[in-house]
PDB file of C-alpha atoms in Angstrom:
ATOM      1  CA  UNK A 464      -1.814  28.886  10.860  1.00  0.00           C
ATOM      2  CA  UNK A 465      -0.570  32.522  12.229  1.00  0.00           C
ATOM      3  CA  UNK A 466      -2.597  34.304  14.381  1.00  0.00           C
ATOM      4  CA  UNK A 467      -2.062  37.499  12.151  1.00  0.00           C
ATOM      5  CA  UNK A 468      -3.375  36.236   8.734  1.00  0.00           C
ATOM      6  CA  UNK A 469      -6.653  34.792  10.364  1.00  0.00           C
ATOM      7  CA  UNK A 470      -7.284  37.853  12.530  1.00  0.00           C
ATOM      8  CA  UNK A 471      -6.992  40.387   9.203  1.00  0.00           C
ATOM      9  CA  UNK A 472      -9.880  38.049   7.958  1.00  0.00           C
ATOM     10  CA  UNK A 473     -12.071  38.401  10.805  1.00  0.00           C
ATOM     11  CA  UNK A 474     -11.802  41.715  11.379  1.00  0.00           C
ATOM     12  CA  UNK A 475     -12.821  42.656   8.036  1.00  0.00           C
ATOM     13  CA  UNK A 476     -10.040  42.853   5.212  1.00  0.00           C
ATOM     14  CA  UNK A 477     -10.817  41.344   1.757  1.00  0.00           C
ATOM     15  CA  UNK A 478     -12.671  38.202   2.058  1.00  0.00           C
ATOM     16  CA  UNK A 479     -10.444  36.319  -0.011  1.00  0.00           C
ATOM     17  CA  UNK A 480      -8.017  36.376   2.664  1.00  0.00           C
ATOM     18  CA  UNK A 481      -6.705  33.226   3.698  1.00  0.00           C
ATOM     19  CA  UNK A 482      -8.939  31.050   0.884  1.00  0.00           C
ATOM     20  CA  UNK A 483      -7.288  28.195  -0.419  1.00  0.00           C
ATOM     21  CA  UNK A 484      -8.209  28.169  -4.510  1.00  0.00           C
ATOM     22  CA  UNK A 485      -9.015  25.007  -6.205  1.00  0.00           C
ATOM     23  CA  UNK A 486      -9.982  24.747  -9.833  1.00  0.00           C
ATOM     24  CA  UNK A 487     -13.739  24.617  -9.266  1.00  0.00           C
ATOM     25  CA  UNK A 488     -13.832  25.382  -5.446  1.00  0.00           C
ATOM     26  CA  UNK A 489     -12.949  27.640  -2.352  1.00  0.00           C
ATOM     27  CA  UNK A 490     -11.919  27.119   1.315  1.00  0.00           C
ATOM     28  CA  UNK A 491     -14.235  30.094   2.289  1.00  0.00           C
ATOM     29  CA  UNK A 492     -14.942  29.803   5.771  1.00  0.00           C
ATOM     30  CA  UNK A 493     -13.468  33.139   6.435  1.00  0.00           C
ATOM     31  CA  UNK A 494     -16.088  34.584   4.263  1.00  0.00           C
ATOM     32  CA  UNK A 495     -18.580  33.514   7.096  1.00  0.00           C
ATOM     33  CA  UNK A 496     -16.709  35.372   9.921  1.00  0.00           C
ATOM     34  CA  UNK A 497     -17.564  38.443   8.147  1.00  0.00           C
ATOM     35  CA  UNK A 498     -21.060  37.858   7.929  1.00  0.00           C
ATOM     36  CA  UNK A 499     -21.300  37.171  11.913  1.00  0.00           C
ATOM     37  CA  UNK A 500     -19.041  39.641  12.727  1.00  0.00           C
ATOM     38  CA  UNK A 501     -20.461  42.973  10.281  1.00  0.00           C
ATOM     39  CA  UNK A 502     -23.618  41.518   8.528  1.00  0.00           C
ATOM     40  CA  UNK A 503     -26.095  39.462  10.878  1.00  0.00           C
ATOM     41  CA  UNK A 504     -29.211  40.819  12.021  1.00  0.00           C
ATOM     42  CA  UNK A 505     -28.316  40.550  16.075  1.00  0.00           C
ATOM     43  CA  UNK A 506     -31.058  42.835  16.556  1.00  0.00           C
ATOM     44  CA  UNK A 507     -33.832  40.599  15.602  1.00  0.00           C
ATOM     45  CA  UNK A 508     -33.221  38.275  18.251  1.00  0.00           C
ATOM     46  CA  UNK A 509     -33.341  40.680  21.006  1.00  0.00           C
ATOM     47  CA  UNK A 510     -35.941  42.941  19.167  1.00  0.00           C
ATOM     48  CA  UNK A 511     -38.244  39.747  18.826  1.00  0.00           C
ATOM     49  CA  UNK A 512     -37.750  38.148  22.293  1.00  0.00           C
ATOM     50  CA  UNK A 513     -40.617  39.759  24.193  1.00  0.00           C
ATOM     51  CA  UNK A 514     -42.116  37.895  27.291  1.00  0.00           C
ATOM     52  CA  UNK A 515     -43.485  34.230  26.229  1.00  0.00           C
ATOM     53  CA  UNK A 516     -45.947  32.398  28.009  1.00  0.00           C
ATOM     54  CA  UNK A 517     -43.971  30.024  29.600  1.00  0.00           C
ATOM     55  CA  UNK A 518     -46.024  27.359  29.158  1.00  0.00           C
ATOM     56  CA  UNK A 519     -47.475  28.178  26.139  1.00  0.00           C
ATOM     57  CA  UNK A 520     -45.466  26.110  23.287  1.00  0.00           C
ATOM     58  CA  UNK A 521     -46.801  27.754  20.479  1.00  0.00           C
ATOM     59  CA  UNK A 522     -45.054  31.465  21.756  1.00  0.00           C
ATOM     60  CA  UNK A 523     -42.080  29.503  22.801  1.00  0.00           C
ATOM     61  CA  UNK A 524     -41.814  27.462  19.521  1.00  0.00           C
ATOM     62  CA  UNK A 525     -42.684  30.703  17.437  1.00  0.00           C
ATOM     63  CA  UNK A 526     -39.580  32.283  19.132  1.00  0.00           C
ATOM     64  CA  UNK A 527     -36.907  29.526  18.740  1.00  0.00           C
ATOM     65  CA  UNK A 528     -38.041  29.450  15.145  1.00  0.00           C
ATOM     66  CA  UNK A 529     -37.571  33.005  14.395  1.00  0.00           C
ATOM     67  CA  UNK A 530     -33.971  32.880  16.333  1.00  0.00           C
ATOM     68  CA  UNK A 531     -33.242  29.370  14.214  1.00  0.00           C
ATOM     69  CA  UNK A 532     -34.388  31.344  10.767  1.00  0.00           C
ATOM     70  CA  UNK A 533     -31.980  34.030  10.818  1.00  0.00           C
ATOM     71  CA  UNK A 534     -29.000  31.792  10.621  1.00  0.00           C
ATOM     72  CA  UNK A 535     -28.760  30.024   7.366  1.00  0.00           C
ATOM     73  CA  UNK A 536     -29.998  32.514   5.067  1.00  0.00           C
ATOM     74  CA  UNK A 537     -27.253  34.780   6.586  1.00  0.00           C
ATOM     75  CA  UNK A 538     -24.399  31.916   5.748  1.00  0.00           C
ATOM     76  CA  UNK A 539     -25.798  31.490   2.326  1.00  0.00           C
ATOM     77  CA  UNK A 540     -25.752  35.364   1.527  1.00  0.00           C
ATOM     78  CA  UNK A 541     -22.562  35.681   2.485  1.00  0.00           C
ATOM     79  CA  UNK A 542     -21.019  33.160  -0.247  1.00  0.00           C
ATOM     80  CA  UNK A 543     -23.600  33.767  -2.566  1.00  0.00           C
ATOM     81  CA  UNK A 544     -22.111  37.230  -2.894  1.00  0.00           C
ATOM     82  CA  UNK A 545     -18.439  36.090  -2.889  1.00  0.00           C
ATOM     83  CA  UNK A 546     -19.251  34.481  -6.557  1.00  0.00           C
ATOM     84  CA  UNK A 547     -18.814  30.971  -4.380  1.00  0.00           C
ATOM     85  CA  UNK A 548     -19.930  27.659  -6.570  1.00  0.00           C
ATOM     86  CA  UNK A 549     -23.219  26.580  -6.455  1.00  0.00           C
ATOM     87  CA  UNK A 550     -22.306  23.291  -5.466  1.00  0.00           C
ATOM     88  CA  UNK A 551     -20.507  24.631  -1.897  1.00  0.00           C
ATOM     89  CA  UNK A 552     -23.642  26.746  -1.332  1.00  0.00           C
ATOM     90  CA  UNK A 553     -25.780  23.664  -1.480  1.00  0.00           C
ATOM     91  CA  UNK A 554     -23.615  21.955   0.613  1.00  0.00           C
ATOM     92  CA  UNK A 555     -23.234  24.682   3.344  1.00  0.00           C
ATOM     93  CA  UNK A 556     -27.454  25.346   3.090  1.00  0.00           C
ATOM     94  CA  UNK A 557     -27.635  21.481   3.950  1.00  0.00           C
ATOM     95  CA  UNK A 558     -25.312  21.532   6.596  1.00  0.00           C
ATOM     96  CA  UNK A 559     -26.835  24.947   8.037  1.00  0.00           C
ATOM     97  CA  UNK A 560     -30.224  23.685   8.138  1.00  0.00           C
ATOM     98  CA  UNK A 561     -29.180  20.481   9.978  1.00  0.00           C
ATOM     99  CA  UNK A 562     -26.941  22.999  12.263  1.00  0.00           C
ATOM    100  CA  UNK A 563     -29.239  25.188  13.437  1.00  0.00           C
ATOM    101  CA  UNK A 564     -32.328  23.561  15.183  1.00  0.00           C
ATOM    102  CA  UNK A 565     -35.193  25.639  16.162  1.00  0.00           C
ATOM    103  CA  UNK A 566     -36.439  22.471  18.140  1.00  0.00           C
ATOM    104  CA  UNK A 567     -33.211  22.324  20.008  1.00  0.00           C
ATOM    105  CA  UNK A 568     -33.329  26.080  21.065  1.00  0.00           C
ATOM    106  CA  UNK A 569     -37.252  25.804  22.119  1.00  0.00           C
ATOM    107  CA  UNK A 570     -35.831  22.754  24.276  1.00  0.00           C
ATOM    108  CA  UNK A 571     -33.167  24.801  25.795  1.00  0.00           C
ATOM    109  CA  UNK A 572     -35.303  27.643  26.496  1.00  0.00           C
ATOM    110  CA  UNK A 573     -38.533  25.638  28.180  1.00  0.00           C
ATOM    111  CA  UNK A 574     -35.699  23.800  30.360  1.00  0.00           C
ATOM    112  CA  UNK A 575     -33.758  27.276  31.375  1.00  0.00           C
ATOM    113  CA  UNK A 576     -37.239  29.094  32.281  1.00  0.00           C
ATOM    114  CA  UNK A 577     -38.534  26.405  33.886  1.00  0.00           C
ATOM    115  CA  UNK A 578     -35.847  25.939  36.166  1.00  0.00           C
ATOM    116  CA  UNK A 579     -34.266  29.772  36.596  1.00  0.00           C
ATOM    117  CA  UNK A 580     -37.571  30.934  37.318  1.00  0.00           C
ATOM    118  CA  UNK A 581     -39.445  30.598  40.703  1.00  0.00           C
ATOM    119  CA  UNK A 582     -43.339  30.697  41.175  1.00  0.00           C
ATOM    120  CA  UNK A 583     -43.525  34.460  41.799  1.00  0.00           C
ATOM    121  CA  UNK A 584     -41.710  35.123  38.814  1.00  0.00           C
ATOM    122  CA  UNK A 585     -43.732  33.093  36.372  1.00  0.00           C
ATOM    123  CA  UNK A 586     -46.812  35.038  37.931  1.00  0.00           C
ATOM    124  CA  UNK A 587     -45.281  38.211  37.631  1.00  0.00           C
ATOM    125  CA  UNK A 588     -44.229  37.503  34.140  1.00  0.00           C
ATOM    126  CA  UNK A 589     -47.682  36.053  32.824  1.00  0.00           C
ATOM    127  CA  UNK A 590     -49.320  38.761  34.461  1.00  0.00           C
ATOM    128  CA  UNK A 591     -47.682  41.658  32.849  1.00  0.00           C
ATOM    129  CA  UNK A 592     -47.788  39.852  29.801  1.00  0.00           C
ATOM    130  CA  UNK A 593     -51.709  39.682  29.632  1.00  0.00           C
ATOM    131  CA  UNK A 594     -51.942  43.194  30.051  1.00  0.00           C
ATOM    132  CA  UNK A 595     -52.966  45.583  27.056  1.00  0.00           C
ATOM    133  CA  UNK A 596     -49.365  47.252  26.948  1.00  0.00           C
ATOM    134  CA  UNK A 597     -47.965  43.559  27.349  1.00  0.00           C
ATOM    135  CA  UNK A 598     -49.959  42.499  24.027  1.00  0.00           C
ATOM    136  CA  UNK A 599     -48.895  45.838  22.230  1.00  0.00           C
ATOM    137  CA  UNK A 600     -45.401  45.475  23.181  1.00  0.00           C
ATOM    138  CA  UNK A 601     -45.532  41.622  22.039  1.00  0.00           C
ATOM    139  CA  UNK A 602     -46.970  42.467  18.660  1.00  0.00           C
ATOM    140  CA  UNK A 603     -44.459  45.123  18.000  1.00  0.00           C
ATOM    141  CA  UNK A 604     -41.437  42.897  18.912  1.00  0.00           C
ATOM    142  CA  UNK A 605     -43.149  40.547  16.351  1.00  0.00           C
ATOM    143  CA  UNK A 606     -43.123  42.644  13.457  1.00  0.00           C
ATOM    144  CA  UNK A 607     -39.891  40.704  12.020  1.00  0.00           C
ATOM    145  CA  UNK A 608     -42.018  37.701  11.503  1.00  0.00           C
ATOM    146  CA  UNK A 609     -43.993  39.563   8.788  1.00  0.00           C
ATOM    147  CA  UNK A 610     -42.768  38.653   4.861  1.00  0.00           C
ATOM    148  CA  UNK A 611     -42.219  42.356   4.090  1.00  0.00           C
ATOM    149  CA  UNK A 612     -40.545  42.957   7.453  1.00  0.00           C
ATOM    150  CA  UNK A 613     -36.884  43.479   5.949  1.00  0.00           C
ATOM    151  CA  UNK A 614     -38.243  45.290   3.002  1.00  0.00           C
ATOM    152  CA  UNK A 615     -40.038  47.707   5.634  1.00  0.00           C
ATOM    153  CA  UNK A 616     -36.973  47.891   7.653  1.00  0.00           C
ATOM    154  CA  UNK A 617     -34.532  49.393   5.067  1.00  0.00           C
ATOM    155  CA  UNK A 618     -36.924  51.680   3.831  1.00  0.00           C
ATOM    156  CA  UNK A 619     -37.500  53.185   7.220  1.00  0.00           C
ATOM    157  CA  UNK A 620     -33.279  52.985   7.805  1.00  0.00           C
ATOM    158  CA  UNK A 621     -33.124  55.562   5.118  1.00  0.00           C
ATOM    159  CA  UNK A 622     -36.553  57.721   5.625  1.00  0.00           C
ATOM    160  CA  UNK A 623     -37.046  61.036   6.707  1.00  0.00           C
ATOM    161  CA  UNK A 624     -39.120  59.490   9.639  1.00  0.00           C
ATOM    162  CA  UNK A 625     -36.059  58.061  10.842  1.00  0.00           C
ATOM    163  CA  UNK A 626     -34.196  61.309  10.944  1.00  0.00           C
ATOM    164  CA  UNK A 627     -36.884  63.197  12.539  1.00  0.00           C
ATOM    165  CA  UNK A 628     -36.657  60.979  15.709  1.00  0.00           C
ATOM    166  CA  UNK A 629     -35.936  63.023  18.818  1.00  0.00           C
ATOM    167  CA  UNK A 630     -33.013  62.924  20.839  1.00  0.00           C
ATOM    168  CA  UNK A 631     -35.188  62.056  23.657  1.00  0.00           C
ATOM    169  CA  UNK A 632     -36.809  59.197  22.083  1.00  0.00           C
ATOM    170  CA  UNK A 633     -33.666  57.469  20.734  1.00  0.00           C
ATOM    171  CA  UNK A 634     -32.176  57.782  24.168  1.00  0.00           C
ATOM    172  CA  UNK A 635     -35.073  55.585  25.564  1.00  0.00           C
ATOM    173  CA  UNK A 636     -34.732  52.958  23.024  1.00  0.00           C
ATOM    174  CA  UNK A 637     -31.093  52.465  23.906  1.00  0.00           C
ATOM    175  CA  UNK A 638     -31.965  52.590  27.499  1.00  0.00           C
ATOM    176  CA  UNK A 639     -34.736  50.138  26.804  1.00  0.00           C
ATOM    177  CA  UNK A 640     -31.873  47.750  25.525  1.00  0.00           C
ATOM    178  CA  UNK A 641     -29.398  48.181  27.928  1.00  0.00           C
ATOM    179  CA  UNK A 642     -32.310  47.133  30.465  1.00  0.00           C
ATOM    180  CA  UNK A 643     -32.388  43.882  28.539  1.00  0.00           C
ATOM    181  CA  UNK A 644     -28.796  43.875  28.380  1.00  0.00           C
ATOM    182  CA  UNK A 645     -29.098  43.367  24.931  1.00  0.00           C
ATOM    183  CA  UNK A 646     -26.149  45.159  23.698  1.00  0.00           C
ATOM    184  CA  UNK A 647     -23.803  43.519  25.682  1.00  0.00           C
ATOM    185  CA  UNK A 648     -25.201  40.094  24.904  1.00  0.00           C
ATOM    186  CA  UNK A 649     -25.144  40.543  21.221  1.00  0.00           C
ATOM    187  CA  UNK A 650     -21.535  41.450  21.452  1.00  0.00           C
ATOM    188  CA  UNK A 651     -20.905  38.223  23.329  1.00  0.00           C
ATOM    189  CA  UNK A 652     -22.283  36.272  21.079  1.00  0.00           C
ATOM    190  CA  UNK A 653     -20.581  38.002  18.053  1.00  0.00           C
ATOM    191  CA  UNK A 654     -17.249  37.103  20.090  1.00  0.00           C
ATOM    192  CA  UNK A 655     -18.134  33.686  20.439  1.00  0.00           C
ATOM    193  CA  UNK A 656     -19.551  32.943  16.840  1.00  0.00           C
ATOM    194  CA  UNK A 657     -16.263  34.173  15.477  1.00  0.00           C
ATOM    195  CA  UNK A 658     -14.077  32.064  17.704  1.00  0.00           C
ATOM    196  CA  UNK A 659     -16.210  29.143  16.588  1.00  0.00           C
ATOM    197  CA  UNK A 660     -15.862  30.225  13.077  1.00  0.00           C
ATOM    198  CA  UNK A 661     -11.680  30.432  13.343  1.00  0.00           C
ATOM    199  CA  UNK A 662     -11.913  27.042  15.205  1.00  0.00           C
ATOM    200  CA  UNK A 663     -13.736  25.674  12.022  1.00  0.00           C
ATOM    201  CA  UNK A 664     -10.847  27.426   9.902  1.00  0.00           C
ATOM    202  CA  UNK A 665      -8.399  25.516  11.129  1.00  0.00           C
ATOM    203  CA  UNK A 666     -10.079  22.443  10.603  1.00  0.00           C
ATOM    204  CA  UNK A 667     -10.684  23.429   6.973  1.00  0.00           C
ATOM    205  CA  UNK A 668      -7.048  24.080   6.694  1.00  0.00           C
ATOM    206  CA  UNK A 669      -6.279  20.261   8.128  1.00  0.00           C
ATOM    207  CA  UNK A 670      -5.951  21.117  11.847  1.00  0.00           C
ATOM    208  CA  UNK A 671      -7.847  18.342  13.403  1.00  0.00           C
ATOM    209  CA  UNK A 672      -6.681  19.202  16.741  1.00  0.00           C
ATOM    210  CA  UNK A 673      -5.872  23.155  16.437  1.00  0.00           C
ATOM    211  CA  UNK A 674      -2.977  24.247  18.488  1.00  0.00           C
ATOM    212  CA  UNK A 675      -4.356  25.421  21.716  1.00  0.00           C
ATOM    213  CA  UNK A 676      -2.189  28.579  22.136  1.00  0.00           C
ATOM    214  CA  UNK A 677      -2.663  29.781  19.148  1.00  0.00           C
ATOM    215  CA  UNK A 678      -6.603  29.416  19.346  1.00  0.00           C
ATOM    216  CA  UNK A 679      -6.721  31.106  22.845  1.00  0.00           C
ATOM    217  CA  UNK A 680      -4.324  34.080  20.926  1.00  0.00           C
ATOM    218  CA  UNK A 681      -7.186  34.458  18.522  1.00  0.00           C
ATOM    219  CA  UNK A 682      -9.805  34.575  20.848  1.00  0.00           C
ATOM    220  CA  UNK A 683      -7.980  37.151  22.638  1.00  0.00           C
ATOM    221  CA  UNK A 684      -7.704  39.171  19.792  1.00  0.00           C
ATOM    222  CA  UNK A 685     -11.741  38.858  18.820  1.00  0.00           C
ATOM    223  CA  UNK A 686     -12.303  39.454  22.161  1.00  0.00           C
ATOM    224  CA  UNK A 687     -10.271  42.565  22.717  1.00  0.00           C
ATOM    225  CA  UNK A 688     -12.428  44.281  19.749  1.00  0.00           C
ATOM    226  CA  UNK A 689     -15.585  44.366  22.053  1.00  0.00           C
ATOM    227  CA  UNK A 690     -15.783  47.908  21.753  1.00  0.00           C
ATOM    228  CA  UNK A 691     -15.050  48.149  17.976  1.00  0.00           C
ATOM    229  CA  UNK A 692     -18.228  45.327  17.660  1.00  0.00           C
ATOM    230  CA  UNK A 693     -20.520  47.153  20.292  1.00  0.00           C
ATOM    231  CA  UNK A 694     -20.378  50.394  17.614  1.00  0.00           C
ATOM    232  CA  UNK A 695     -21.865  48.433  14.897  1.00  0.00           C
ATOM    233  CA  UNK A 696     -24.576  46.810  16.914  1.00  0.00           C
ATOM    234  CA  UNK A 697     -25.585  49.760  18.824  1.00  0.00           C
ATOM    235  CA  UNK A 698     -26.112  51.672  15.608  1.00  0.00           C
ATOM    236  CA  UNK A 699     -27.776  48.719  13.530  1.00  0.00           C
ATOM    237  CA  UNK A 700     -29.910  47.971  17.268  1.00  0.00           C
ATOM    238  CA  UNK A 701     -31.382  51.192  17.515  1.00  0.00           C
ATOM    239  CA  UNK A 702     -32.139  51.618  14.261  1.00  0.00           C
ATOM    240  CA  UNK A 703     -34.230  48.526  14.358  1.00  0.00           C
ATOM    241  CA  UNK A 704     -35.668  49.323  17.872  1.00  0.00           C
ATOM    242  CA  UNK A 705     -37.127  52.844  16.623  1.00  0.00           C
ATOM    243  CA  UNK A 706     -38.316  50.739  13.664  1.00  0.00           C
ATOM    244  CA  UNK A 707     -40.044  48.210  15.697  1.00  0.00           C
ATOM    245  CA  UNK A 708     -41.666  50.605  18.624  1.00  0.00           C
ATOM    246  CA  UNK A 709     -42.671  53.308  16.126  1.00  0.00           C
ATOM    247  CA  UNK A 710     -46.288  52.872  17.649  1.00  0.00           C
ATOM    248  CA  UNK A 711     -45.583  52.554  21.318  1.00  0.00           C
ATOM    249  CA  UNK A 712     -45.423  56.093  23.485  1.00  0.00           C
ATOM    250  CA  UNK A 713     -42.981  56.967  25.381  1.00  0.00           C
ATOM    251  CA  UNK A 714     -44.771  56.209  28.438  1.00  0.00           C
ATOM    252  CA  UNK A 715     -45.505  52.781  27.467  1.00  0.00           C
ATOM    253  CA  UNK A 716     -42.084  52.293  26.293  1.00  0.00           C
ATOM    254  CA  UNK A 717     -40.919  53.576  30.017  1.00  0.00           C
ATOM    255  CA  UNK A 718     -43.814  51.238  31.187  1.00  0.00           C
ATOM    256  CA  UNK A 719     -42.055  48.425  29.731  1.00  0.00           C
ATOM    257  CA  UNK A 720     -38.329  49.276  30.851  1.00  0.00           C
ATOM    258  CA  UNK A 721     -39.667  49.407  34.312  1.00  0.00           C
ATOM    259  CA  UNK A 722     -41.118  45.700  33.817  1.00  0.00           C
ATOM    260  CA  UNK A 723     -37.744  44.725  32.338  1.00  0.00           C
ATOM    261  CA  UNK A 724     -35.741  46.401  35.902  1.00  0.00           C
ATOM    262  CA  UNK A 725     -38.112  44.371  38.071  1.00  0.00           C
ATOM    263  CA  UNK A 726     -36.605  40.972  39.241  1.00  0.00           C
ATOM    264  CA  UNK A 727     -38.748  38.834  37.543  1.00  0.00           C
ATOM    265  CA  UNK A 728     -37.873  40.877  34.354  1.00  0.00           C
ATOM    266  CA  UNK A 729     -34.378  41.065  34.643  1.00  0.00           C
ATOM    267  CA  UNK A 730     -34.129  36.912  35.808  1.00  0.00           C
ATOM    268  CA  UNK A 731     -36.234  36.517  32.599  1.00  0.00           C
ATOM    269  CA  UNK A 732     -34.096  38.434  29.876  1.00  0.00           C
ATOM    270  CA  UNK A 733     -30.877  36.917  31.519  1.00  0.00           C
ATOM    271  CA  UNK A 734     -32.194  33.339  31.374  1.00  0.00           C
ATOM    272  CA  UNK A 735     -33.213  34.061  27.248  1.00  0.00           C
ATOM    273  CA  UNK A 736     -30.103  35.673  26.166  1.00  0.00           C
ATOM    274  CA  UNK A 737     -27.775  33.258  27.963  1.00  0.00           C
ATOM    275  CA  UNK A 738     -29.803  30.469  26.436  1.00  0.00           C
ATOM    276  CA  UNK A 739     -29.926  31.833  22.882  1.00  0.00           C
ATOM    277  CA  UNK A 740     -25.737  32.935  23.338  1.00  0.00           C
ATOM    278  CA  UNK A 741     -24.837  29.100  24.373  1.00  0.00           C
ATOM    279  CA  UNK A 742     -27.215  27.774  21.718  1.00  0.00           C
ATOM    280  CA  UNK A 743     -25.413  30.325  18.972  1.00  0.00           C
ATOM    281  CA  UNK A 744     -22.167  29.439  20.093  1.00  0.00           C
ATOM    282  CA  UNK A 745     -22.814  25.421  20.057  1.00  0.00           C
ATOM    283  CA  UNK A 746     -24.645  25.670  16.641  1.00  0.00           C
ATOM    284  CA  UNK A 747     -21.788  27.830  14.832  1.00  0.00           C
ATOM    285  CA  UNK A 748     -19.288  25.591  16.094  1.00  0.00           C
ATOM    286  CA  UNK A 749     -21.280  22.705  14.738  1.00  0.00           C
ATOM    287  CA  UNK A 750     -22.114  24.002  11.605  1.00  0.00           C
ATOM    288  CA  UNK A 751     -18.322  25.356  11.434  1.00  0.00           C
ATOM    289  CA  UNK A 752     -16.753  21.793  11.719  1.00  0.00           C
ATOM    290  CA  UNK A 753     -19.083  20.379   9.623  1.00  0.00           C
ATOM    291  CA  UNK A 754     -18.967  22.765   6.898  1.00  0.00           C
ATOM    292  CA  UNK A 755     -14.869  22.666   7.571  1.00  0.00           C
ATOM    293  CA  UNK A 756     -14.669  18.800   6.914  1.00  0.00           C
ATOM    294  CA  UNK A 757     -17.276  19.049   4.091  1.00  0.00           C
ATOM    295  CA  UNK A 758     -14.768  21.737   2.542  1.00  0.00           C
ATOM    296  CA  UNK A 759     -11.552  19.693   3.167  1.00  0.00           C
ATOM    297  CA  UNK A 760     -13.084  16.605   1.280  1.00  0.00           C
ATOM    298  CA  UNK A 761     -14.433  18.494  -1.481  1.00  0.00           C
ATOM    299  CA  UNK A 762     -11.065  20.433  -2.159  1.00  0.00           C
ATOM    300  CA  UNK A 763      -9.176  16.920  -1.690  1.00  0.00           C
ATOM    301  CA  UNK A 764     -11.082  15.668  -4.723  1.00  0.00           C
ATOM    302  CA  UNK A 765     -10.466  18.963  -6.715  1.00  0.00           C
ATOM    303  CA  UNK A 766      -7.349  18.337  -9.508  1.00  0.00           C
ATOM    304  CA  UNK A 767      -4.217  19.831  -8.369  1.00  0.00           C
TER     305      UNK A 767
END
């Protein structure tokens, strides 16, 4: 497969680009790339992170579950909106449910926090987490677990309340995400996810061992669009942050930012984001390879 057609699919050309038509099915992996690049609510990952009590598995399990739940519906939604046949959607749903494991992410996060934080870090995080402000921030960041969260966020995104937010407040929320390294990390997640899906596309097209040089060129092309990706990510995350923290005062938000910039806060955020980043890449790659092979088998069974 040449780099040009693949990269056009990656960067937003029509989703039929690069698909293989059969009588009853489509090789629709390029469509998945689009949901990862443009439609996936990555801001939910970061706005919902919060500071977990490291040894409280209920908190940790809840965070991992909320992250893992984002992926399968997003993948399936992309296929549904493109009119993909139900049998292929069902196959994708089953593979996605297996590939994006909350238990696996929870285990990785727990291990990373246990090995990456000192006792002093743990003491500082737990002390802050148990303050009134820590609890208030935690409640704000966990709003995405509510059944009506998406509906409320959409309503807020077109409301007069959003457009009346001061420039000072917008800058504060943007600075908060910068203190958490959320923008850069989410961009890297998208780059990694798109590269994994590009590999899967090659598998679906029959390349059990994709050409290394070609895939390197694809990666470089994707990675070269970081600035473009960041523009979309920053805008979506700003709206999400303004919504999530709308009940938090400027002074409280500033205190939260100060904690994130402490040694313990910075270390905690680095560990969380790095772990989620690696889990997302591995899980997306696992899904893409499994689904690519499944599509290839399904297409092989269709009449020519």
